[in-house]
CSV table of C-alpha atoms in Angstrom, one decimal:
chain,number,residue,atom,x,y,z
A,17,UNK,CA,-36.2,2.5,-49.7
A,18,UNK,CA,-35.3,-1.2,-50.0
A,19,UNK,CA,-32.5,-2.6,-47.8
A,20,UNK,CA,-30.4,-3.5,-50.8
A,21,UNK,CA,-30.2,0.2,-51.8
A,22,UNK,CA,-28.8,1.4,-48.4
A,23,UNK,CA,-25.3,2.8,-49.0
A,24,UNK,CA,-23.4,4.4,-46.1
A,25,UNK,CA,-22.0,7.4,-48.0
A,26,UNK,CA,-25.5,8.2,-49.4
A,27,UNK,CA,-27.1,7.9,-46.0
A,28,UNK,CA,-24.5,10.2,-44.5
A,29,UNK,CA,-25.1,12.8,-47.2
A,30,UNK,CA,-28.8,12.7,-46.8
A,31,UNK,CA,-28.7,12.9,-43.0
A,32,UNK,CA,-26.3,15.9,-43.2
A,33,UNK,CA,-28.5,17.7,-45.6
A,34,UNK,CA,-31.5,17.1,-43.5
A,35,UNK,CA,-29.7,18.3,-40.4
A,36,UNK,CA,-28.5,21.5,-42.2
A,37,UNK,CA,-32.0,22.2,-43.1
A,38,UNK,CA,-33.3,21.6,-39.6
A,39,UNK,CA,-30.6,23.7,-38.1
A,40,UNK,CA,-31.5,26.7,-40.3
A,41,UNK,CA,-35.2,26.2,-39.9
A,42,UNK,CA,-35.1,25.9,-36.1
A,43,UNK,CA,-32.5,28.6,-35.7
A,44,UNK,CA,-30.1,26.4,-33.8
A,45,UNK,CA,-27.3,28.3,-32.0
A,46,UNK,CA,-24.0,26.8,-30.9
A,47,UNK,CA,-25.3,23.3,-30.6
A,48,UNK,CA,-24.0,20.3,-28.7
A,49,UNK,CA,-23.8,17.1,-30.8
A,50,UNK,CA,-24.5,14.0,-28.8
A,51,UNK,CA,-24.0,10.5,-30.1
A,52,UNK,CA,-25.7,7.5,-28.5
A,53,UNK,CA,-23.3,4.7,-27.7
A,54,UNK,CA,-22.2,2.8,-29.8
A,55,UNK,CA,-23.3,3.1,-33.4
A,56,UNK,CA,-24.8,6.6,-32.8
A,57,UNK,CA,-21.4,7.9,-31.8
A,58,UNK,CA,-19.9,6.7,-35.1
A,59,UNK,CA,-22.5,8.6,-37.0
A,60,UNK,CA,-22.3,11.6,-34.7
A,61,UNK,CA,-18.5,11.8,-35.2
A,62,UNK,CA,-19.0,12.3,-38.9
A,63,UNK,CA,-21.9,14.8,-38.5
A,64,UNK,CA,-19.9,16.7,-35.8
A,65,UNK,CA,-17.1,17.1,-38.3
A,66,UNK,CA,-19.2,17.9,-41.4
A,67,UNK,CA,-21.4,20.4,-39.6
A,68,UNK,CA,-18.3,22.1,-38.2
A,69,UNK,CA,-19.5,22.2,-34.6
A,70,UNK,CA,-17.2,24.0,-32.1
A,71,UNK,CA,-18.3,22.2,-28.9
A,72,UNK,CA,-16.6,18.8,-28.5
A,73,UNK,CA,-18.6,15.7,-29.4
A,74,UNK,CA,-20.6,14.4,-26.4
A,75,UNK,CA,-21.4,10.7,-25.8
A,76,UNK,CA,-24.4,9.2,-24.1
A,77,UNK,CA,-24.7,5.6,-22.8
A,78,UNK,CA,-28.4,5.1,-22.0
A,79,UNK,CA,-27.9,1.7,-20.2
A,80,UNK,CA,-29.0,3.1,-16.8
A,81,UNK,CA,-32.1,4.6,-18.3
A,82,UNK,CA,-33.4,1.7,-20.3
A,83,UNK,CA,-37.0,0.6,-19.4
A,84,UNK,CA,-36.2,-3.2,-19.7
A,85,UNK,CA,-33.9,-3.6,-16.6
A,86,UNK,CA,-36.4,-5.9,-15.0
A,87,UNK,CA,-36.3,-8.2,-18.1
A,88,UNK,CA,-32.7,-8.2,-19.2
A,89,UNK,CA,-30.7,-6.4,-16.5
A,90,UNK,CA,-28.0,-3.8,-17.4
A,91,UNK,CA,-25.1,-4.1,-19.7
A,92,UNK,CA,-22.1,-5.0,-17.6
A,93,UNK,CA,-19.8,-2.7,-19.7
A,94,UNK,CA,-21.6,0.6,-19.5
A,95,UNK,CA,-19.6,3.5,-20.9
A,96,UNK,CA,-19.7,6.7,-19.0
A,97,UNK,CA,-21.7,9.4,-20.6
A,98,UNK,CA,-19.6,12.4,-21.4
A,99,UNK,CA,-21.8,15.5,-21.6
A,100,UNK,CA,-20.9,19.1,-20.9
A,101,UNK,CA,-21.4,20.0,-17.2
A,102,UNK,CA,-24.6,21.8,-18.2
A,103,UNK,CA,-27.0,21.4,-21.0
A,104,UNK,CA,-29.3,24.0,-19.5
A,105,UNK,CA,-30.7,26.2,-22.3
A,106,UNK,CA,-28.5,24.6,-25.0
A,107,UNK,CA,-29.5,23.5,-28.4
A,108,UNK,CA,-28.8,19.8,-28.9
A,109,UNK,CA,-28.4,17.6,-31.9
A,110,UNK,CA,-29.0,14.0,-30.8
A,111,UNK,CA,-27.7,11.3,-33.1
A,112,UNK,CA,-28.3,7.6,-33.3
A,113,UNK,CA,-27.7,5.0,-36.0
A,114,UNK,CA,-31.0,3.1,-36.2
A,115,UNK,CA,-34.4,4.3,-35.0
A,116,UNK,CA,-36.7,1.4,-34.2
A,117,UNK,CA,-39.2,1.4,-31.3
A,118,UNK,CA,-38.3,4.9,-30.0
A,119,UNK,CA,-37.5,3.5,-26.5
A,120,UNK,CA,-33.8,4.3,-26.8
A,121,UNK,CA,-34.5,7.9,-27.6
A,122,UNK,CA,-37.0,8.1,-24.7
A,123,UNK,CA,-34.2,6.9,-22.4
A,124,UNK,CA,-31.7,9.3,-24.0
A,125,UNK,CA,-34.0,12.3,-23.5
A,126,UNK,CA,-34.5,11.3,-19.9
A,127,UNK,CA,-30.8,11.2,-19.3
A,128,UNK,CA,-30.2,14.5,-21.1
A,129,UNK,CA,-32.8,16.2,-19.0
A,130,UNK,CA,-31.1,14.9,-15.9
A,131,UNK,CA,-28.1,17.1,-16.9
A,132,UNK,CA,-30.4,20.1,-17.3
A,133,UNK,CA,-33.2,21.5,-19.4
A,134,UNK,CA,-32.1,22.0,-23.0
A,135,UNK,CA,-33.6,24.7,-25.2
A,136,UNK,CA,-34.4,22.3,-28.0
A,137,UNK,CA,-33.4,18.9,-29.2
A,138,UNK,CA,-33.1,17.8,-32.9
A,139,UNK,CA,-33.0,14.0,-33.4
A,140,UNK,CA,-31.1,12.7,-36.4
A,141,UNK,CA,-30.8,9.0,-37.3
A,142,UNK,CA,-29.0,7.3,-40.1
A,143,UNK,CA,-31.8,4.8,-40.7
A,144,UNK,CA,-35.4,4.8,-39.5
A,145,UNK,CA,-37.0,1.4,-39.6
A,146,UNK,CA,-40.6,0.5,-39.0
A,147,UNK,CA,-41.8,-0.7,-35.6
A,148,UNK,CA,-42.3,2.5,-33.6
A,149,UNK,CA,-43.8,1.7,-30.1
A,150,UNK,CA,-43.9,5.1,-28.4
A,151,UNK,CA,-44.8,8.6,-29.8
A,152,UNK,CA,-41.3,9.7,-30.6
A,153,UNK,CA,-39.8,10.0,-34.1
A,154,UNK,CA,-36.7,11.5,-35.7
A,155,UNK,CA,-36.5,15.0,-37.2
A,156,UNK,CA,-33.8,14.1,-39.7
A,157,UNK,CA,-33.1,10.7,-41.3
A,158,UNK,CA,-30.7,9.2,-43.8
A,159,UNK,CA,-33.2,6.8,-45.1
A,160,UNK,CA,-36.5,5.0,-44.0
A,161,UNK,CA,-36.9,1.3,-44.5
A,162,UNK,CA,-39.4,-1.4,-43.8
A,163,UNK,CA,-38.0,-4.8,-42.7
A,164,UNK,CA,-39.6,-8.2,-42.9
A,165,UNK,CA,-40.7,-9.9,-39.7
A,166,UNK,CA,-37.7,-11.1,-37.7
A,167,UNK,CA,-35.2,-8.9,-39.5
A,168,UNK,CA,-32.9,-6.6,-37.6
A,169,UNK,CA,-30.6,-3.9,-38.8
A,170,UNK,CA,-27.4,-2.7,-37.2
A,171,UNK,CA,-24.5,-0.4,-38.0
A,172,UNK,CA,-21.2,-2.1,-37.7
A,173,UNK,CA,-17.9,-0.3,-37.4
A,174,UNK,CA,-16.1,1.9,-36.7
A,175,UNK,CA,-13.8,1.1,-39.6
A,176,UNK,CA,-15.2,0.4,-42.1
A,177,UNK,CA,-18.8,1.4,-41.3
A,178,UNK,CA,-21.3,-1.1,-42.7
A,179,UNK,CA,-24.9,-2.1,-42.5
A,180,UNK,CA,-25.6,-5.5,-41.1
A,181,UNK,CA,-29.0,-7.1,-41.7
A,182,UNK,CA,-29.7,-10.1,-39.4
A,183,UNK,CA,-32.7,-12.4,-39.5
A,184,UNK,CA,-33.7,-13.8,-36.1
A,185,UNK,CA,-35.4,-17.1,-36.3
A,186,UNK,CA,-37.8,-18.1,-33.6
A,187,UNK,CA,-36.3,-20.2,-30.8
A,188,UNK,CA,-32.7,-19.1,-31.8
B,8,UNK,CA,-24.7,-25.8,5.1
B,9,UNK,CA,-24.7,-24.1,1.7
B,10,UNK,CA,-21.3,-22.8,0.7
B,11,UNK,CA,-21.3,-19.0,0.7
B,12,UNK,CA,-19.8,-18.7,-2.8
B,13,UNK,CA,-22.7,-20.9,-4.2
B,14,UNK,CA,-25.3,-19.0,-2.2
B,15,UNK,CA,-24.0,-15.7,-3.6
B,16,UNK,CA,-24.4,-16.6,-7.3
B,17,UNK,CA,-27.5,-17.6,-9.1
B,18,UNK,CA,-27.8,-20.4,-11.7
B,19,UNK,CA,-26.3,-18.2,-14.4
B,20,UNK,CA,-23.3,-17.3,-12.2
B,21,UNK,CA,-24.6,-13.7,-11.5
B,22,UNK,CA,-24.2,-12.1,-8.2
B,23,UNK,CA,-27.5,-12.6,-6.3
B,24,UNK,CA,-26.3,-11.9,-2.8
B,25,UNK,CA,-23.1,-10.1,-1.8
B,26,UNK,CA,-22.0,-11.8,1.5
B,27,UNK,CA,-18.2,-12.2,1.2
B,28,UNK,CA,-15.3,-11.6,-1.1
B,29,UNK,CA,-13.9,-15.1,-0.3
B,30,UNK,CA,-14.6,-17.6,-3.0
B,31,UNK,CA,-15.5,-15.1,-5.8
B,32,UNK,CA,-13.7,-15.0,-9.1
B,33,UNK,CA,-11.5,-12.2,-10.4
B,34,UNK,CA,-13.9,-11.6,-13.3
B,35,UNK,CA,-16.8,-10.9,-11.0
B,36,UNK,CA,-14.8,-8.5,-8.8
B,37,UNK,CA,-13.5,-6.7,-11.9
B,38,UNK,CA,-17.1,-6.4,-13.1
B,39,UNK,CA,-18.1,-4.8,-9.9
B,40,UNK,CA,-15.2,-2.3,-10.3
B,41,UNK,CA,-16.1,-1.6,-13.9
B,42,UNK,CA,-19.8,-1.1,-13.1
B,43,UNK,CA,-18.9,1.2,-10.2
B,44,UNK,CA,-16.7,3.3,-12.6
B,45,UNK,CA,-19.8,3.8,-14.8
B,46,UNK,CA,-21.9,4.9,-11.7
B,47,UNK,CA,-19.2,7.3,-10.6
B,48,UNK,CA,-20.0,9.6,-13.5
B,49,UNK,CA,-23.5,10.1,-12.2
B,50,UNK,CA,-22.3,12.7,-9.7
B,51,UNK,CA,-21.5,15.0,-12.7
B,52,UNK,CA,-25.2,15.2,-13.5
B,53,UNK,CA,-27.5,18.0,-12.4
B,54,UNK,CA,-29.9,15.2,-11.2
B,55,UNK,CA,-27.6,12.8,-9.4
B,56,UNK,CA,-29.7,9.7,-9.9
B,57,UNK,CA,-30.7,7.2,-12.5
B,58,UNK,CA,-34.0,5.3,-12.7
B,59,UNK,CA,-32.5,1.9,-12.7
B,60,UNK,CA,-34.1,0.5,-9.5
B,61,UNK,CA,-37.2,2.6,-9.6
B,62,UNK,CA,-40.0,0.7,-7.8
B,63,UNK,CA,-37.6,-1.5,-5.9
B,64,UNK,CA,-37.6,-1.4,-2.1
B,65,UNK,CA,-34.4,-1.8,-0.1
B,66,UNK,CA,-34.3,-2.3,3.6
B,67,UNK,CA,-31.3,-1.3,5.7
B,68,UNK,CA,-31.2,-3.7,8.6
B,69,UNK,CA,-28.5,-2.3,10.9
B,70,UNK,CA,-28.3,-4.3,14.1
B,71,UNK,CA,-25.1,-2.5,14.8
B,72,UNK,CA,-24.5,1.3,14.5
B,73,UNK,CA,-22.6,2.7,11.6
B,74,UNK,CA,-23.5,6.1,10.4
B,75,UNK,CA,-21.1,6.3,7.5
B,76,UNK,CA,-21.9,2.9,6.0
B,77,UNK,CA,-25.6,3.3,6.4
B,78,UNK,CA,-25.5,6.7,4.9
B,79,UNK,CA,-23.6,5.6,1.8
B,80,UNK,CA,-26.0,2.6,1.3
B,81,UNK,CA,-28.9,5.0,1.6
B,82,UNK,CA,-27.4,7.5,-0.8
B,83,UNK,CA,-26.5,4.6,-3.2
B,84,UNK,CA,-30.1,3.3,-3.2
B,85,UNK,CA,-31.5,6.8,-3.6
B,86,UNK,CA,-29.2,7.5,-6.6
B,87,UNK,CA,-30.6,4.3,-8.1
B,88,UNK,CA,-34.1,5.6,-7.5
B,89,UNK,CA,-35.0,2.8,-5.2
B,90,UNK,CA,-37.1,3.4,-2.1
B,91,UNK,CA,-35.1,2.8,1.1
B,92,UNK,CA,-36.3,2.0,4.5
B,93,UNK,CA,-33.7,2.2,7.3
B,94,UNK,CA,-34.7,0.1,10.3
B,95,UNK,CA,-33.6,1.2,13.7
B,96,UNK,CA,-33.2,-2.2,15.2
B,97,UNK,CA,-32.6,-0.9,18.7
B,98,UNK,CA,-36.3,0.1,18.9
B,99,UNK,CA,-37.6,-2.5,16.5
B,100,UNK,CA,-39.5,-5.8,17.1
B,101,UNK,CA,-36.3,-7.8,17.7
B,102,UNK,CA,-35.8,-5.9,20.9
B,103,UNK,CA,-39.3,-6.8,21.9
B,104,UNK,CA,-38.7,-10.5,21.7
B,105,UNK,CA,-39.5,-11.2,18.0
B,106,UNK,CA,-37.1,-13.6,16.4
B,107,UNK,CA,-34.9,-12.4,13.6
B,108,UNK,CA,-36.6,-14.7,11.2
B,109,UNK,CA,-40.0,-13.4,12.1
B,110,UNK,CA,-38.8,-9.9,11.5
B,111,UNK,CA,-37.5,-10.9,8.1
B,112,UNK,CA,-40.8,-12.7,7.2
B,113,UNK,CA,-42.7,-9.6,8.1
B,114,UNK,CA,-40.5,-7.4,6.0
B,115,UNK,CA,-40.8,-9.9,3.1
B,116,UNK,CA,-44.6,-9.6,3.4
B,117,UNK,CA,-44.2,-5.9,2.7
B,118,UNK,CA,-42.8,-6.8,-0.8
B,119,UNK,CA,-39.3,-5.7,-0.3
B,120,UNK,CA,-36.5,-6.5,-2.8
B,121,UNK,CA,-33.3,-6.3,-0.9
B,122,UNK,CA,-31.9,-6.4,2.6
B,123,UNK,CA,-28.7,-4.6,3.5
B,124,UNK,CA,-27.5,-6.2,6.7
B,125,UNK,CA,-25.1,-5.2,9.4
B,126,UNK,CA,-24.8,-7.4,12.4
B,127,UNK,CA,-22.4,-8.0,15.2
B,128,UNK,CA,-22.4,-11.8,14.6
B,129,UNK,CA,-20.3,-13.4,11.9
B,130,UNK,CA,-22.6,-15.2,9.4
B,131,UNK,CA,-25.7,-13.1,10.1
B,132,UNK,CA,-26.1,-11.9,6.5
B,133,UNK,CA,-25.4,-15.4,5.2
B,134,UNK,CA,-28.2,-16.7,7.6
B,135,UNK,CA,-30.7,-14.2,6.3
B,136,UNK,CA,-29.8,-14.9,2.7
B,137,UNK,CA,-30.5,-18.6,3.3
B,138,UNK,CA,-33.9,-17.9,4.7
B,139,UNK,CA,-35.3,-15.1,2.5
B,140,UNK,CA,-37.5,-15.6,-0.5
B,141,UNK,CA,-35.7,-16.2,-3.8
B,142,UNK,CA,-36.5,-12.8,-5.3
B,143,UNK,CA,-34.8,-11.0,-2.4
B,144,UNK,CA,-31.1,-10.1,-2.5
B,145,UNK,CA,-29.0,-9.7,0.7
B,146,UNK,CA,-26.0,-7.4,0.9
B,147,UNK,CA,-23.6,-7.9,3.8
B,148,UNK,CA,-22.7,-4.5,5.3
B,149,UNK,CA,-20.4,-6.0,7.9
B,150,UNK,CA,-20.9,-9.2,10.0
B,151,UNK,CA,-19.0,-9.7,13.2
B,152,UNK,CA,-15.3,-10.4,12.5
B,153,UNK,CA,-16.1,-12.2,9.2
B,154,UNK,CA,-16.3,-9.8,6.2
B,155,UNK,CA,-17.2,-6.3,5.0
B,156,UNK,CA,-17.2,-6.9,1.3
B,157,UNK,CA,-18.5,-3.6,0.0
B,158,UNK,CA,-15.9,-1.7,2.1
B,159,UNK,CA,-13.2,-3.9,0.6
B,160,UNK,CA,-14.5,-3.3,-2.9
B,161,UNK,CA,-14.6,0.5,-2.5
B,162,UNK,CA,-11.0,0.2,-1.3
B,163,UNK,CA,-10.1,-1.8,-4.4
B,164,UNK,CA,-11.9,0.8,-6.5
B,165,UNK,CA,-9.9,3.6,-4.9
B,166,UNK,CA,-6.6,1.7,-5.4
B,167,UNK,CA,-7.4,0.9,-9.1
B,168,UNK,CA,-8.3,4.5,-9.8
B,169,UNK,CA,-4.9,5.7,-8.5
B,170,UNK,CA,-2.7,2.8,-9.4
B,171,UNK,CA,-4.6,1.6,-12.5
B,172,UNK,CA,-3.9,-2.1,-11.9
B,173,UNK,CA,-3.2,-4.6,-9.1
B,174,UNK,CA,-0.4,-6.5,-10.8
B,175,UNK,CA,2.9,-5.6,-9.1
B,176,UNK,CA,1.3,-3.8,-6.2
B,177,UNK,CA,2.6,-4.2,-2.7
B,178,UNK,CA,-0.1,-3.4,-0.1
B,179,UNK,CA,0.4,-3.1,3.7
B,180,UNK,CA,-2.5,-3.4,6.0
B,181,UNK,CA,-1.6,-2.0,9.4
B,182,UNK,CA,-3.4,-2.4,12.8
B,183,UNK,CA,-6.0,-4.6,14.3
B,184,UNK,CA,-6.2,-7.4,11.8
B,185,UNK,CA,-7.6,-9.8,14.5
B,186,UNK,CA,-10.9,-8.0,14.9
B,187,UNK,CA,-11.1,-6.5,11.5
B,188,UNK,CA,-13.7,-7.8,9.0
B,189,UNK,CA,-12.6,-5.1,6.6
B,190,UNK,CA,-9.0,-6.5,6.6
B,191,UNK,CA,-10.3,-10.0,5.9
B,192,UNK,CA,-12.3,-8.8,2.9
B,193,UNK,CA,-9.4,-6.6,1.7
B,194,UNK,CA,-6.9,-9.5,1.9
B,195,UNK,CA,-9.2,-11.8,-0.1
B,196,UNK,CA,-9.9,-9.1,-2.7
B,197,UNK,CA,-6.2,-8.1,-3.1
B,198,UNK,CA,-5.2,-11.8,-3.6
B,199,UNK,CA,-8.0,-12.5,-6.0
B,200,UNK,CA,-7.3,-9.3,-8.0
B,201,UNK,CA,-3.6,-10.3,-8.3
B,202,UNK,CA,-1.7,-7.9,-6.0
B,203,UNK,CA,2.0,-8.8,-5.9
B,204,UNK,CA,2.2,-9.0,-2.1
B,205,UNK,CA,-0.2,-8.3,0.8
B,206,UNK,CA,1.5,-7.5,4.1
B,207,UNK,CA,-0.1,-7.3,7.5
B,208,UNK,CA,1.7,-5.2,10.1
B,209,UNK,CA,0.6,-5.5,13.7
B,210,UNK,CA,1.6,-6.6,17.1
B,211,UNK,CA,1.1,-10.3,17.7
B,212,UNK,CA,-1.8,-9.6,20.0
B,213,UNK,CA,-3.8,-8.1,17.1
B,214,UNK,CA,-3.1,-10.9,14.6
B,215,UNK,CA,-5.1,-14.1,14.1
B,216,UNK,CA,-3.0,-17.2,15.0
B,217,UNK,CA,-3.3,-18.6,11.4
B,218,UNK,CA,-2.9,-15.3,9.6
B,219,UNK,CA,-0.3,-16.7,7.2
B,220,UNK,CA,-2.9,-19.0,5.8
B,221,UNK,CA,-4.7,-15.9,4.4
B,222,UNK,CA,-1.8,-15.5,1.9
B,223,UNK,CA,-0.1,-12.6,3.5
B,224,UNK,CA,3.4,-11.7,4.7
B,225,UNK,CA,3.5,-10.9,8.4
B,226,UNK,CA,5.5,-8.0,10.0
B,227,UNK,CA,5.6,-6.9,13.6
B,228,UNK,CA,7.8,-3.9,12.8
B,229,UNK,CA,6.1,-1.0,11.0
B,230,UNK,CA,9.3,0.4,9.5
B,231,UNK,CA,10.3,-2.9,8.0
B,232,UNK,CA,6.9,-3.6,6.7
B,233,UNK,CA,6.5,-0.3,4.9
B,234,UNK,CA,9.6,-0.8,2.7
B,235,UNK,CA,8.7,-0.8,-1.1
B,236,UNK,CA,5.0,-0.6,-0.3
B,237,UNK,CA,2.6,1.1,-2.8
B,238,UNK,CA,-0.5,1.2,-0.7
B,239,UNK,CA,-0.9,1.6,3.1
B,240,UNK,CA,-4.2,0.7,4.6
B,241,UNK,CA,-4.5,1.8,8.2
B,242,UNK,CA,-7.2,0.1,10.3
B,243,UNK,CA,-9.1,1.6,13.1
B,244,UNK,CA,-8.0,0.6,16.5
B,245,UNK,CA,-11.0,0.2,18.7
B,246,UNK,CA,-10.1,1.8,21.9
B,247,UNK,CA,-12.1,-0.7,24.0
B,248,UNK,CA,-9.7,-3.3,22.8
B,249,UNK,CA,-6.7,-1.6,24.2
B,250,UNK,CA,-6.7,-3.6,27.4
B,251,UNK,CA,-8.0,-6.9,26.0
B,252,UNK,CA,-5.4,-6.9,23.3
B,253,UNK,CA,-2.7,-6.2,25.8
B,254,UNK,CA,-1.7,-2.9,24.3
B,255,UNK,CA,-0.1,-0.6,26.8
B,256,UNK,CA,-1.6,2.7,25.7
B,257,UNK,CA,-2.7,4.8,22.8
B,258,UNK,CA,0.5,6.7,22.7
B,259,UNK,CA,2.6,3.6,22.8
B,260,UNK,CA,0.5,2.1,20.0
B,261,UNK,CA,1.0,5.2,17.9
B,262,UNK,CA,4.8,5.2,18.6
B,263,UNK,CA,5.0,1.6,17.3
B,264,UNK,CA,2.3,1.3,14.7
B,265,UNK,CA,0.9,4.8,14.0
B,266,UNK,CA,1.6,6.3,10.6
B,267,UNK,CA,3.6,9.5,10.9
B,268,UNK,CA,5.1,11.5,8.1
B,269,UNK,CA,8.5,10.0,8.9
B,270,UNK,CA,7.2,6.4,8.7
B,271,UNK,CA,5.3,7.3,5.5
B,272,UNK,CA,8.7,8.3,3.9
B,273,UNK,CA,9.8,4.7,4.2
B,274,UNK,CA,7.2,3.5,1.7
B,275,UNK,CA,7.4,4.2,-2.0
B,276,UNK,CA,7.3,7.9,-2.9
B,277,UNK,CA,3.9,7.6,-4.6
B,278,UNK,CA,2.4,5.3,-2.0
B,279,UNK,CA,-1.2,6.1,-1.1
B,280,UNK,CA,-2.6,6.1,2.4
B,281,UNK,CA,-6.1,4.7,3.1
B,282,UNK,CA,-8.3,4.3,6.2
B,283,UNK,CA,-11.8,2.9,6.3
B,284,UNK,CA,-12.8,5.5,9.0
B,285,UNK,CA,-13.6,6.8,11.3
B,286,UNK,CA,-10.0,7.6,12.1
B,287,UNK,CA,-8.5,8.1,15.5
B,288,UNK,CA,-6.0,11.0,14.9
B,289,UNK,CA,-2.9,10.5,16.8
B,290,UNK,CA,-3.6,6.9,17.5
B,291,UNK,CA,-3.5,5.1,14.1
B,292,UNK,CA,-2.5,8.0,12.0
B,293,UNK,CA,-1.0,11.5,12.3
B,294,UNK,CA,-3.2,14.4,11.2
B,295,UNK,CA,-0.6,15.6,8.7
B,296,UNK,CA,-0.7,12.3,7.0
B,297,UNK,CA,-4.4,11.8,7.2
B,298,UNK,CA,-4.9,15.2,5.5
B,299,UNK,CA,-1.7,15.1,3.4
B,300,UNK,CA,-1.3,14.8,-0.3
B,301,UNK,CA,-0.9,11.0,-0.3
B,302,UNK,CA,-4.1,10.4,1.6
B,303,UNK,CA,-7.1,9.1,-0.4
B,304,UNK,CA,-9.3,8.7,2.7
B,305,UNK,CA,-12.0,11.1,1.5
B,306,UNK,CA,-11.9,9.6,-2.0
B,307,UNK,CA,-12.7,6.3,-0.3
B,308,UNK,CA,-15.9,7.8,1.1
B,309,UNK,CA,-17.0,9.2,-2.2
B,310,UNK,CA,-16.2,5.9,-4.0
B,311,UNK,CA,-18.3,4.0,-1.5
B,312,UNK,CA,-21.5,5.3,-3.1
B,313,UNK,CA,-20.6,4.3,-6.6
B,314,UNK,CA,-19.4,0.8,-5.5
B,315,UNK,CA,-22.6,0.2,-3.5
B,316,UNK,CA,-24.7,1.3,-6.4
B,317,UNK,CA,-22.8,-1.2,-8.6
B,318,UNK,CA,-23.3,-4.1,-6.1
B,319,UNK,CA,-27.0,-3.2,-5.5
B,320,UNK,CA,-27.8,-3.0,-9.2
B,321,UNK,CA,-25.8,-6.2,-10.0
B,322,UNK,CA,-27.7,-8.1,-7.3
B,323,UNK,CA,-31.1,-6.9,-8.5
B,324,UNK,CA,-30.0,-7.7,-12.1
B,325,UNK,CA,-29.7,-11.3,-11.1
B,326,UNK,CA,-33.5,-11.5,-10.8
B,327,UNK,CA,-34.0,-10.0,-14.3
B,328,UNK,CA,-36.3,-12.2,-16.4
B,329,UNK,CA,-37.4,-14.1,-13.4
B,330,UNK,CA,-40.9,-12.5,-13.2
């Protein structure tokens, strides 16, 4: 899909359909929906509501689990992750806004497993872009896009939710 | 001599060493408290650690004994996934005649990343920070009568958690102000963070001569000093100072400056009681108060881990991108 055709309501509908399908196929029971701070939480709120999940929405801030601390340090305003006391044996629907290198999801999985060993994890993202660097990929997506060199994509929000495409020039 | 505040911050204004509260800006102290708040949540995890400082080596250099402080630094480092080496200085090379700098140089050669230093001499941590390699951070875990900045920050963290903010707060610090590095750090921190009033309550023999210059109100009468107070910080009275400080006896001290339930009633109803520990029951504080509903003494101990995690990670963060 081209960037110009990305429309938030369409992406949400497609992600929800894909998640419904995955939930049925993988026989998901009483799942926990976890949104990755910040954009992932906005998407997760919508999915949590649409999928009619009983368990309160959980929030993950992966700042302490990033693999680039020695390059960039840690975000000074880390939000506390809010997960149920145990995720042991639970089915999890992990939601993020944009899937890029896969490193954020790697960090998120590491953090979730520090709370316990889940039964299974389904990864849903609103937009999957090219540039994967580790062998992780989403199960459910709203759309897949290829970006030109130097382009970045970001969800802005929470009200209204929008897609921001930035072009980073060298030396900027 | 390099000013401590300059030595503590790197070129980008980030905390590289944590040697003293004095001279730091409110924004930086608030950043420490906010970061500690994030780390406090880690205790809710099944695995109570994060991989932030994996591969880093932290050395506890305790030239003075302190079981509690050393334990919380060790736990904080462990929860950040760092490797920690606690040096027993009493049996180490310095007692065999090796100079402090040679000890430091040898540890540096073992590729360590941080020193946590406790020393009986004021300025020891500062001295080590001046003489270590630039990639190494130094955290002051108490130096002489100078400062104990992480203890003060865990006290500030505890106060903020209960009282939400420092604006409008009246805080009384009671006891041996003269010898207390904790009190010095607390006074600086409370003033920087905007407390309404910091009072010190002590006999004249336990107060520095220029105590007013610290920005405090001075009381020699406990009952008068506790009026309208929101936070009461009791300090440990070191029994060996009883005679040198011209104090008649423990029981006399308790009668005049010990916190009993009756005295606590003079303060505001929702006042909290703090103590850096270890407490001398019946000397500084009555057991009923130390264990009572207004006491946050054990919370201080728990909070010490999160605050030290914050300080350690912020100091290591100052080297980010330097490789």
